[in-house]
XYZ file of C-alpha atoms in Angstrom:
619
model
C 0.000 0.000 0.000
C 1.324 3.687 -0.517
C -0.016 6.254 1.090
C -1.052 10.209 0.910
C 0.224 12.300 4.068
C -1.929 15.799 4.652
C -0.333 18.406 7.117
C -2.456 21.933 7.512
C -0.503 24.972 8.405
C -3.674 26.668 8.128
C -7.692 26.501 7.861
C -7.054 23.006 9.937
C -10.299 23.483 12.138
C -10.786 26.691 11.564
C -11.557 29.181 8.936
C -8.862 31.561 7.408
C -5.059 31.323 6.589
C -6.013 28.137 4.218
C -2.479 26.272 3.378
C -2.015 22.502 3.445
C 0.935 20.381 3.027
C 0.353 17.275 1.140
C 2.667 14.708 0.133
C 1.788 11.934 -2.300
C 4.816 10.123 -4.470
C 7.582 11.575 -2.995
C 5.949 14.905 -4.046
C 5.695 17.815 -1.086
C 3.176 19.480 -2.613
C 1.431 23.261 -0.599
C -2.050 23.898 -1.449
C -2.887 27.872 -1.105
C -0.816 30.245 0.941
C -3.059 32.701 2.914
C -3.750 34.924 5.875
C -5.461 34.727 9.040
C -7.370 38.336 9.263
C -7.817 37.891 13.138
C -4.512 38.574 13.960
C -2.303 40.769 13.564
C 0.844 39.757 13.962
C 3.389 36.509 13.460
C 0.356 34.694 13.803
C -1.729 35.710 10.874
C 0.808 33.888 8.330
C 1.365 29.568 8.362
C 4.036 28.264 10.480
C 6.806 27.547 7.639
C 9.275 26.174 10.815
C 7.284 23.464 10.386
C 8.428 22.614 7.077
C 12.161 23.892 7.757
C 13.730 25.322 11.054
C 16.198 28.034 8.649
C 16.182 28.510 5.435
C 14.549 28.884 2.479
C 11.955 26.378 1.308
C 12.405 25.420 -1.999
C 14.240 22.450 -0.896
C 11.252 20.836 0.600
C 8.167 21.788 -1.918
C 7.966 20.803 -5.471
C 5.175 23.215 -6.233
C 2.528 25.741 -4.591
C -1.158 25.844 -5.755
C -3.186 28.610 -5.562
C -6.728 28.346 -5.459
C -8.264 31.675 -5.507
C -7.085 35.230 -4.643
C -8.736 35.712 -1.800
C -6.048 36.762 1.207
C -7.210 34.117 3.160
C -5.580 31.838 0.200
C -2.706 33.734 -1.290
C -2.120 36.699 0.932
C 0.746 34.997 2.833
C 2.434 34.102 -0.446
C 5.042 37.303 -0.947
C 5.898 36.495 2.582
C 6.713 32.875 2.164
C 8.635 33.271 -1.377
C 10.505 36.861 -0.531
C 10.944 36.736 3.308
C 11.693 33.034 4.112
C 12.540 31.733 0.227
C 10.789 29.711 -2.163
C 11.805 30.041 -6.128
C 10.069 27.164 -7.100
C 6.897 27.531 -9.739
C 3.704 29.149 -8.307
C 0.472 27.763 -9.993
C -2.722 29.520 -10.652
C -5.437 30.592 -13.181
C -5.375 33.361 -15.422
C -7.710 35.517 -13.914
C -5.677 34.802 -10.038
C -2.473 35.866 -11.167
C -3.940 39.346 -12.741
C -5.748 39.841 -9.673
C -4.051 38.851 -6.911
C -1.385 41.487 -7.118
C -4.001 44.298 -6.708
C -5.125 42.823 -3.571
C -1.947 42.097 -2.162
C -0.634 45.867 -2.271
C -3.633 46.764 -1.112
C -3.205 44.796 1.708
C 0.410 46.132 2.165
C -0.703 49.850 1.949
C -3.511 49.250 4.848
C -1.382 46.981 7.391
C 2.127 49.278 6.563
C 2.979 51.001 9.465
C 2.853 54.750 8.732
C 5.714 55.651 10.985
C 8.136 52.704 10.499
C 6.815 51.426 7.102
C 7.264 48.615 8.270
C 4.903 46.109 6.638
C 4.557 42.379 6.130
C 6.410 42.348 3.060
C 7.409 45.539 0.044
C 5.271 46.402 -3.419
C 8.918 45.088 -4.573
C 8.343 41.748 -2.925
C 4.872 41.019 -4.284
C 6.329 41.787 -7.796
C 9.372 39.409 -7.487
C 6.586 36.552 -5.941
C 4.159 37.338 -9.141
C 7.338 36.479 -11.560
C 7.361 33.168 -10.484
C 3.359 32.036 -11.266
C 2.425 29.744 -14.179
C -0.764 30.254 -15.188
C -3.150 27.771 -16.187
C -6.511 27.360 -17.956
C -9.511 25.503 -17.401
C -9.602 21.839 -18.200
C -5.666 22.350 -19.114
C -3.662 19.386 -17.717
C -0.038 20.880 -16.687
C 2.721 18.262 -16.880
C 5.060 19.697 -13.107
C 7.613 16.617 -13.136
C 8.095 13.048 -14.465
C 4.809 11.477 -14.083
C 3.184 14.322 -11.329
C 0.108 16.496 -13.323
C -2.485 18.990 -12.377
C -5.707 20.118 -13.461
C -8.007 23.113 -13.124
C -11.455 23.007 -12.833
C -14.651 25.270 -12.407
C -15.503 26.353 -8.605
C -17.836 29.252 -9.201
C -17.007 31.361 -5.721
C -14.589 34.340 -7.469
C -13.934 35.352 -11.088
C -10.871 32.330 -11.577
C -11.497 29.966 -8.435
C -10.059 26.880 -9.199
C -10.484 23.527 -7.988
C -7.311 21.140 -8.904
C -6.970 17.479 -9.458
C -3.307 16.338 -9.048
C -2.312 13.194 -9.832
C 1.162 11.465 -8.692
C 1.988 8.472 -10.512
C -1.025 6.266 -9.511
C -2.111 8.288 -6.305
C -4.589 11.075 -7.234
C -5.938 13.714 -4.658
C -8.711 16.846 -5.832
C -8.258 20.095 -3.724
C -11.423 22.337 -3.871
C -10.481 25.821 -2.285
C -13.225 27.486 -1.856
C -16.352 26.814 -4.428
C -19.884 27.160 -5.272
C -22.442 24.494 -6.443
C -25.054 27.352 -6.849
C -25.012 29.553 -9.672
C -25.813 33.553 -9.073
C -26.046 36.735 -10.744
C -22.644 36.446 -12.216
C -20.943 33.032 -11.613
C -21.582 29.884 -12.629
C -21.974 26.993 -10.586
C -18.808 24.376 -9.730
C -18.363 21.428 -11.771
C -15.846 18.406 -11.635
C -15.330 14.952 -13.754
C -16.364 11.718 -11.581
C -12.522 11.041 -11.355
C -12.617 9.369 -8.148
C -9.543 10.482 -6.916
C -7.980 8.524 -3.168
C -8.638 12.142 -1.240
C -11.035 14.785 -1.738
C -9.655 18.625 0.143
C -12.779 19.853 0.359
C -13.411 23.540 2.312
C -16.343 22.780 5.049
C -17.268 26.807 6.077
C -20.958 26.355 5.702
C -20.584 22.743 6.047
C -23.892 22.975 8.856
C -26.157 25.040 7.388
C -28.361 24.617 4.225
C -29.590 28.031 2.649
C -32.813 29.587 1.766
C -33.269 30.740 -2.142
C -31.598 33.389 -3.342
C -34.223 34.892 -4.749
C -35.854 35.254 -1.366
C -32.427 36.577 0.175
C -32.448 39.054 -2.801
C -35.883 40.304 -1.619
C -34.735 40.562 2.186
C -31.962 42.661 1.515
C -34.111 44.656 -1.089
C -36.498 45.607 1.479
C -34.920 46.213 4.830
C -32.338 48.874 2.161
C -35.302 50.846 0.902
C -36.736 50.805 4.279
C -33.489 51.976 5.764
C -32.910 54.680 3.221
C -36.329 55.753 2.911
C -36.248 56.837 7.082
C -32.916 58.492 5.941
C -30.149 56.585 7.013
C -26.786 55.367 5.979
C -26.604 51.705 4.728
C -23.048 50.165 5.330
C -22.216 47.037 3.490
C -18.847 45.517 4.233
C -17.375 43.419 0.928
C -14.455 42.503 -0.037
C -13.198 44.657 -3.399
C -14.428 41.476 -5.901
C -16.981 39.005 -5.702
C -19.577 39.409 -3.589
C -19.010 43.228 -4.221
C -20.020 42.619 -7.750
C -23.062 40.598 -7.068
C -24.328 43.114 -4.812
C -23.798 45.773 -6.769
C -25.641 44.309 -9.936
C -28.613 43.521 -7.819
C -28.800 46.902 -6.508
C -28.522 48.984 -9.686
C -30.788 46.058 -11.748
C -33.575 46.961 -8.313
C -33.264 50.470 -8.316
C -33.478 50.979 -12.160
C -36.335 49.050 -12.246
C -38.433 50.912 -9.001
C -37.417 53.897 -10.271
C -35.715 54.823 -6.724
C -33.089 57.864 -6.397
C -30.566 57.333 -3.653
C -26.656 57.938 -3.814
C -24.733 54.947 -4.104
C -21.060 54.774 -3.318
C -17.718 51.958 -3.171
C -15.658 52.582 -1.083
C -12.772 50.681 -2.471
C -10.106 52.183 -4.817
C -9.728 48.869 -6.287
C -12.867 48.482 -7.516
C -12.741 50.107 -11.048
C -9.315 47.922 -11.804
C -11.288 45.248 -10.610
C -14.127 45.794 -12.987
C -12.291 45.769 -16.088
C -10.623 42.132 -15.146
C -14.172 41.045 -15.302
C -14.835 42.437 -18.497
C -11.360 41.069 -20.214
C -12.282 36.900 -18.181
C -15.896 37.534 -19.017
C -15.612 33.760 -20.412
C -15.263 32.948 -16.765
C -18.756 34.424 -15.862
C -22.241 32.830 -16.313
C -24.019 31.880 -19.401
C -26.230 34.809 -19.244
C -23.226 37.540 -18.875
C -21.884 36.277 -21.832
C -24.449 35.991 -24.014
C -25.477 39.610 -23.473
C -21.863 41.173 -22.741
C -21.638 42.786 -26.270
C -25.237 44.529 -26.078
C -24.566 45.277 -22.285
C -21.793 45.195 -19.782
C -23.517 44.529 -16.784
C -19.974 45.468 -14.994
C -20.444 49.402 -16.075
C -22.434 50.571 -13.411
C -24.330 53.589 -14.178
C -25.570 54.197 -10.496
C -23.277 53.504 -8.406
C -20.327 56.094 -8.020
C -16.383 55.918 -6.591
C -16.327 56.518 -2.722
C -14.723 60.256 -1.276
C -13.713 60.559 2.189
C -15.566 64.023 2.358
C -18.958 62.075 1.727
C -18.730 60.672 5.203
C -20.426 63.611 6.472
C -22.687 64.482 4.090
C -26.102 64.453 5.503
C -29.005 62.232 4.322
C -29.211 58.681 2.885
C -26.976 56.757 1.190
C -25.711 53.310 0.127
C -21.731 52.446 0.509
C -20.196 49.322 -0.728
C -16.769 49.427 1.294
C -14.258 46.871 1.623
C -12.875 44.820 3.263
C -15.818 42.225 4.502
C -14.363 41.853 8.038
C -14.589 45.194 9.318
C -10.668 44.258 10.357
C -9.117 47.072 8.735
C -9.859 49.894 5.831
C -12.612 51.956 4.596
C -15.354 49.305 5.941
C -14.056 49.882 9.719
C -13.522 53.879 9.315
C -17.139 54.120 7.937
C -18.488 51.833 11.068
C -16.774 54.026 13.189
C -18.077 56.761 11.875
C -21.781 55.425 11.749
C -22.804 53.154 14.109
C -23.656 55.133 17.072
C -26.844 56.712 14.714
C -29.742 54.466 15.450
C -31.357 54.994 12.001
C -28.482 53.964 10.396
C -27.885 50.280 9.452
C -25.146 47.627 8.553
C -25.615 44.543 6.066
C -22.946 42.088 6.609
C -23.368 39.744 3.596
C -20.610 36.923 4.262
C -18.348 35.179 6.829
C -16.724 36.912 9.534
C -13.454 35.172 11.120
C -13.128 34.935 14.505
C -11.838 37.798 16.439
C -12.309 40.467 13.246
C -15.093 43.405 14.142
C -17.441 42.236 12.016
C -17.476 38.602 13.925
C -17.801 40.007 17.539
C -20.576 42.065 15.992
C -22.192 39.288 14.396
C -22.248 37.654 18.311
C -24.191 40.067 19.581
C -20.978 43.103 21.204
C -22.466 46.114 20.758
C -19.293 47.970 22.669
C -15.933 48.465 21.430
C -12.578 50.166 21.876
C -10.776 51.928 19.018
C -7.798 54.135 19.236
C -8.811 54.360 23.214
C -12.079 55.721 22.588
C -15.159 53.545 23.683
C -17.587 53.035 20.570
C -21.952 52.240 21.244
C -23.110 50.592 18.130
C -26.795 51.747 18.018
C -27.026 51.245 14.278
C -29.281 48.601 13.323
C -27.396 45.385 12.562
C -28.598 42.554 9.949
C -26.517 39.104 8.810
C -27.692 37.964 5.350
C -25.453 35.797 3.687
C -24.334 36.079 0.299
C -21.402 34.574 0.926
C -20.209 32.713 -1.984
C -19.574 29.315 -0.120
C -21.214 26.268 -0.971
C -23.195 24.685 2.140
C -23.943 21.326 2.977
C -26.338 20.407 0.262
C -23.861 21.602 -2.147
C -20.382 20.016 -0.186
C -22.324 16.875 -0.624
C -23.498 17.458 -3.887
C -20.002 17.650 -4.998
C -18.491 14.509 -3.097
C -21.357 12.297 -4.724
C -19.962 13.587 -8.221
C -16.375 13.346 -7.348
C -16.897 9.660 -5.624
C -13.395 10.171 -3.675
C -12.177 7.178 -1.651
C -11.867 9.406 1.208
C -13.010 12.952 2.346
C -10.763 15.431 4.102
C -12.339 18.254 5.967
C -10.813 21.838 6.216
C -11.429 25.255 6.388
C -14.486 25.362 8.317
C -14.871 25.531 12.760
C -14.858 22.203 14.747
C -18.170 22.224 14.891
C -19.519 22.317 11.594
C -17.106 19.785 10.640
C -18.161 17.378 13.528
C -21.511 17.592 11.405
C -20.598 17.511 7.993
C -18.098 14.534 8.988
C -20.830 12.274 10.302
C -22.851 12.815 7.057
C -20.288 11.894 4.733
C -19.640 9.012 7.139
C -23.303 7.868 7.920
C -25.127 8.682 4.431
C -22.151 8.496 2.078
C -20.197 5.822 3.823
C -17.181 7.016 2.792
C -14.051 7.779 5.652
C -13.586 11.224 6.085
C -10.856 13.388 8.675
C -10.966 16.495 10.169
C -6.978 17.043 10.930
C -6.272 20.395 13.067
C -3.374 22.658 12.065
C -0.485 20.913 12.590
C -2.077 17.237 12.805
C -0.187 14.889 9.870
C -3.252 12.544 8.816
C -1.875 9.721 6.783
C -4.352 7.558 4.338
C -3.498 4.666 2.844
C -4.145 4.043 -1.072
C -3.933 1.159 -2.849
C -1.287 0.458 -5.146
C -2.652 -0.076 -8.856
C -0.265 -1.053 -11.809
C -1.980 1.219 -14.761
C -2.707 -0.847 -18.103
C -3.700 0.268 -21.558
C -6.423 -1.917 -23.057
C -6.417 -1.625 -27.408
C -9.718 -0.269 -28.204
C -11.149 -3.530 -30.475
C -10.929 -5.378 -27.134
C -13.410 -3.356 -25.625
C -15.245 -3.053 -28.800
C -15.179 -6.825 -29.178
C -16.697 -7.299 -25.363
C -19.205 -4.749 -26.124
C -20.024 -7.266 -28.841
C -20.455 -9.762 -26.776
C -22.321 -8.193 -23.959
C -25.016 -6.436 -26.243
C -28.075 -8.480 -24.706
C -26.650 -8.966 -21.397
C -28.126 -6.945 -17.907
C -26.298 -4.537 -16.535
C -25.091 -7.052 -13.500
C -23.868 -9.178 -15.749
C -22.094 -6.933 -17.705
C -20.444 -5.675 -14.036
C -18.983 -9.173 -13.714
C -17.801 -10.323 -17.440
C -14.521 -10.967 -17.998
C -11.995 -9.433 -19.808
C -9.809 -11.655 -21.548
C -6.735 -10.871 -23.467
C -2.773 -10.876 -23.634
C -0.702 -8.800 -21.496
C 2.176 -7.382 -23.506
C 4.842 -5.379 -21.837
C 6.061 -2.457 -24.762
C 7.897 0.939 -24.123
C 7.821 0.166 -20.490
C 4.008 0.143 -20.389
C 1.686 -2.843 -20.165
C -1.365 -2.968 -22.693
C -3.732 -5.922 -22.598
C -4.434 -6.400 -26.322
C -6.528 -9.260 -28.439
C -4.803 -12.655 -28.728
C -4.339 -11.825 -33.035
C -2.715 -8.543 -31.631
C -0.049 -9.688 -29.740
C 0.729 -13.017 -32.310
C 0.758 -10.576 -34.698
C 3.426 -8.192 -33.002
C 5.394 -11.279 -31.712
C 5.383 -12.690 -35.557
C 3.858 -15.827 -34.508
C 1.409 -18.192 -36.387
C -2.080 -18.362 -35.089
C -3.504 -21.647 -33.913
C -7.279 -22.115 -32.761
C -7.426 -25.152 -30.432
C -10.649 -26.582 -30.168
C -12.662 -29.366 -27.760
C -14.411 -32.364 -29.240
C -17.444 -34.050 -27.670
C -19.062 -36.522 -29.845
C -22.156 -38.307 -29.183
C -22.474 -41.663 -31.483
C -26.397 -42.136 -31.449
C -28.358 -45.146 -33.303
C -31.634 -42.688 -33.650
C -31.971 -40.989 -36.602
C -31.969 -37.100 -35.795
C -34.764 -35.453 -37.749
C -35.607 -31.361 -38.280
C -38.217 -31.406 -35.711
C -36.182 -33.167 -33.036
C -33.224 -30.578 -34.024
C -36.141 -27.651 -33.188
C -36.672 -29.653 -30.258
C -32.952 -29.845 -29.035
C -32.623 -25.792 -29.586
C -35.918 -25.710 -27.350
C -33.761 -27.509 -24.748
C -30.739 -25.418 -25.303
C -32.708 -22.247 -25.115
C -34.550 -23.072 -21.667
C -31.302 -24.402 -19.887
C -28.799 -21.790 -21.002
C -31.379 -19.026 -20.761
C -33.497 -20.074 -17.506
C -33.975 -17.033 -14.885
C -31.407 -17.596 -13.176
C -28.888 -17.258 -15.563
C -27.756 -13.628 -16.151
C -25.548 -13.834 -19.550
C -27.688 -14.842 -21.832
C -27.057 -17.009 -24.884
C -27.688 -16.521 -28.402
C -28.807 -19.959 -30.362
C -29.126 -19.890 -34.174
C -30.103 -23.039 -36.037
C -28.101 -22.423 -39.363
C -29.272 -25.754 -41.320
C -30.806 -29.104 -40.657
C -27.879 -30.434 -39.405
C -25.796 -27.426 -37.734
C -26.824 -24.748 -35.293
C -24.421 -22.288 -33.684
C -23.964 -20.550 -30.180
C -22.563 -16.962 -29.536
C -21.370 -16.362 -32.864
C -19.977 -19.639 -33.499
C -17.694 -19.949 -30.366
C -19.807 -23.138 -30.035
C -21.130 -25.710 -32.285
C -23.236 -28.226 -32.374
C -23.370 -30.599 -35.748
C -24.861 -33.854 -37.000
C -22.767 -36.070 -38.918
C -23.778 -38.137 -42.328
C -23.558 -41.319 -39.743
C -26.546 -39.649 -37.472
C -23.318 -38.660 -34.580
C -23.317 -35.285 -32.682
C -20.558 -33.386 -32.720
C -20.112 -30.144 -30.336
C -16.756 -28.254 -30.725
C -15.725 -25.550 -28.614
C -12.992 -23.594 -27.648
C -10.908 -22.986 -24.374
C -12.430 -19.528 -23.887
C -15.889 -21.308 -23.217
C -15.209 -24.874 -21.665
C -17.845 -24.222 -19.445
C -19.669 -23.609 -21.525
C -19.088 -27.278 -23.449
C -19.602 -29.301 -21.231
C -22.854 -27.504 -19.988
C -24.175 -28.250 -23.431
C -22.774 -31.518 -23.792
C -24.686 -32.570 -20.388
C -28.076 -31.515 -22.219
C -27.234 -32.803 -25.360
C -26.512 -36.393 -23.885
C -29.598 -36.092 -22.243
C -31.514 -35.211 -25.311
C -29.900 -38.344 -26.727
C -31.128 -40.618 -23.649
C -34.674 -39.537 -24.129
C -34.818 -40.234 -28.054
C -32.746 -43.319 -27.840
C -34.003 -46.997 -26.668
C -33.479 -47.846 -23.351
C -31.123 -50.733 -25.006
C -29.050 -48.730 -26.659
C -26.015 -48.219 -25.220
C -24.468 -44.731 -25.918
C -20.755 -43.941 -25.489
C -18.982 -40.645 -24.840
C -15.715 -39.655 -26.118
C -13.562 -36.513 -25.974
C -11.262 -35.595 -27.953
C -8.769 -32.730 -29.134
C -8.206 -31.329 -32.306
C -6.173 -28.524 -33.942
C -5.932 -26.303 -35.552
C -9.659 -27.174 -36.668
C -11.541 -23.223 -37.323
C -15.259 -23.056 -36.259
């Protein structure tokens, strides 16, 4: 047996800084690279000493995947290749690699400090980390090393989430990142080949909760913003710069077009007009609908909603502000809240998942009182969770393991809890094994050890052939019988005429004898009689390959196409020949034959049997 070993430096019980260690064929292979936005130091970024003491780390990994750009999945990644070292090759999609670098400085300019400028890593490091990415494309299978592959696939969530399928010689492993059975207003939904890998990654955040529509979600928000707006208050939506940002912001202007309602509406990000036109260049990557009707109208050129100034923030009267980031940890989002929430008629929309120990969690618990810059804060402002988050839950998680049909299920980036649940429904209604490891917990799962063979396409034809009137069950447990040749280093099971004829040898068909001398004189009818016989014995219920019978003349009828055959000499003898592929088969029909004899042959009579072989005698 070999066997896959999974460490997490990250999202290992818990949601945020996602980054697991795998190693499967003498691969070390690092899934994502991100950040933990509830802390905000050391802590925030996966424990690389774990990997090496000193040093850089290129010794140790072959290769880094990247799932997403999300900061939570790549926003430790100038850190790990610039600070400790890693120069090997950094894989992602097209639309990641043009993307992450915008939010990556961003994320340098707002945790920077002012006065030191100090920072987690420079604009100069994230350009030097970017060098090293290969992209890849959907459906694109990317040859790393000798024998070690990887492939993208569709996961919805963010414009270019990928989910990967890497296969090591015969060991095979799919890592999902974060994805999205459920198409929306931009995405499509997450899709994957039944490749029934030996692991399935698979992120767990919602892995407890199954969702309403989201046209009914839609609605909610709808209302409780007009109602907010309409008393004249401030509504605050906290998003992160792409994504759900976009989806909002399309169901707001499509809503407010169509009721005809006049209120300002701001973003409060500057990266969100980059962001835009990344969309518009990977609009293949949206949903049908976007691209069908991108050249008559770009839904991503919002005509109503308006870049963010920081002199708006006291301009009286209603408004709507998209601001980023989704946490309320840090930027424009957390000035704004500061700024707003001790107004009672204003409100706050938080439309995705909080991590623990970031603003917008604690406020999600219920803390109403907070502490910023030494000042005590009262949030008064109304306060609303309505998830939009771009997560599959457990309907979809599910959904997606019953496609995949993976030997074994590994849990991560979701809390304890949820996994505890999600775990014993893979376990109880899937019955497959499935592990929850916590960050820095090596889980090791055994796979078998297969020996890969290529099979020439007229053998499968031929047992198609054969199998054309069988049931399903049947055709489960038929054999496949050919010769296993060994060429280029690779095995290929191949017809019996294939390999003689590669080999240069002379084909010989060797063929079984059982003949039946008989006194009685075998007429027509007693031949219809004898395929009556043949037909209810070899073809009773219980019998799940069925047989084909053909009488051919008066005195020959054939079974299978001729891999049987059953003749009656000038001198009144049966003769059945068969060959070694179906003894079974012979002497099954031999045993009803002989009985057929008995019946139309005097008692006195004495019958004898004799086999006999014969080559190279063709049917």
């Amino acid at each position: 047996m070999s066997e896959i070993r999974i460490l997490p430096l990250g999202a290992g019980q818990d949601v945020g800084r996602s980054c697991i260690l795998i190693t499967m064929g003498g691969k070390n292979i690092m899934l994502d690279c991100g950040l933990h936005m509830g802390f905000h130091d050391d802590r925030r970024f996966p424990d690389f000493s774990v990997i090496c003491k000193d040093g850089p780390l290129t010794p140790y990994i072959h290769c880094v995947i990247i799932s997403h750009f999300h900061l939570d999945h790549c926003g430790a990644l100038p850190y790990m290749t610039e600070v400790v070292g890693y120069n090997g090759p950094l894989y992602m999609t097209y639309p990641t690699k043009a993307i992450c670098p915008l939010l990556l400085e961003d994320f340098r300019k707002v945790t920077t400090d002012k006065t030191t400028q100090q920072g987690p890593y420079t604009t100069e490091d994230i350009k030097n980390c970017m060098k090293k990415v290969i992209p890849v494309s959907l459906g694109q299978t990317v040859k790393v090393d000798t024998d070690f592959e990887i492939k993208a696939y569709y996961a919805g969530h963010v414009l270019g989430a990928a989910m990967f399928h890497i296969r090591v010689g015969q060991q095979t492993l799919v890592y999902t990142g974060d994805f999205n059975t459920t198409a929306d207003r931009h995405l499509g939904s997450a899709h994957i080949d039944r490749c029934r890998p030996d692991v399935l990654i698979t992120e767990s955040t919602y892995g407890s909760t199954v969702r309403d529509s989201r046209r009914a979600r839609e609605r909610d928000f709808m209302a409780k913003v007009v109602d907010c707006v309409r008393h004249g208050g401030k509504v605050l939506v906290p998003v992160f710069a792409v994504g759900r940002a976009q989806e909002l912001c399309i169901l707001l202007e499509t809503y407010l077009e169509r009721m005809n309602i006049n209120v300002p509406i701001y973003f409060a990000s500057g990266l969100s007009e980059k962001v835009n036109t990344y969309y518009s260049l990977f609009v293949s990557w949206t949903n049908e609908k976007i691209q069908s009707t991108f050249h008559q109208k770009n839904v991503f050129e919002f005509k109503h909603i308006k870049p963010w100034d920081r002199s708006y923030v006291e301009q009286p009267g209603a408004m709507i502000v998209f601001a980023s980031p989704g946490m309320l940890h840090a930027g424009y989002s957390l000035h704004l809240f500061k700024k707003w929430a001790p107004d009672e008629k204003n409100m706050i929309i938080i439309p995705g998942y909080c991590v623990a120990n970031t603003v917008g969690s604690k406020l999600l618990l219920g803390q109403r009182r907070f502490m910023f810059d030494g000042k005590e804060i009262e949030a008064k402002m109304q306060v609303h969770y309505m998830s939009f988050s771009a997560h599959a839950d457990a309907k979809g998680i599910t959904q997606l393991i019953r496609q995949c049909q993976p030997s074994n299920v590994v849990l991560v980036h979701g809390e304890d809890l949820v996994m505890d649940f999600l775990r014993g429904r893979v376990k109880d209604e899937l019955k497959i094994p499935c592990f929850k490891p916590a960050n820095g917990e090596t889980i090791v799962i055994e796979t078998p050890h297969g020996i890969p063979v290529d099979i020439e396409p007229a053998l499968v034809q031929q047992l198609k052939e054969e199998t054309i009137d069988v049931g399903r069950s049947a055709k489960r447990t038929k054999q496949m019988q050919g010769t296993l040749i060994i060429k280029d280093g690779r095995l290929r099971l191949v017809r019996p005429s294939t390999a003689m004829n590669q080999l240069g040898l002379v084909h010989h068909i060797v063929q079984f004898h059982s003949r039946f001398p008989t006194t009685a004189n075998i007429r027509p009818i007693q031949l219809v009689s004898l395929v009556q016989l043949l037909e209810r014995e070899l073809n009773n219920s219980d019998n799940e390959l069925k047989h084909r019978i053909i009488l051919i003349s008066d005195n020959l009828l054939h079974i299978d196409n001729k891999q049987l055959r059953v003749s009656i000499e000038t001198n009144g003898d049966i003769d059945i020949a068969w060959t070694l592929n179906n003894e079974q088969l012979g002497q099954r029909v031999s045993s009803y034959i002989k009985s057929f004899i008995d019946q139309h042959t005097s008692t006195s009579n004495v019958i004898t049997i004799s086999d006999s072989a014969a080559s190279p005698d063709p049917m």
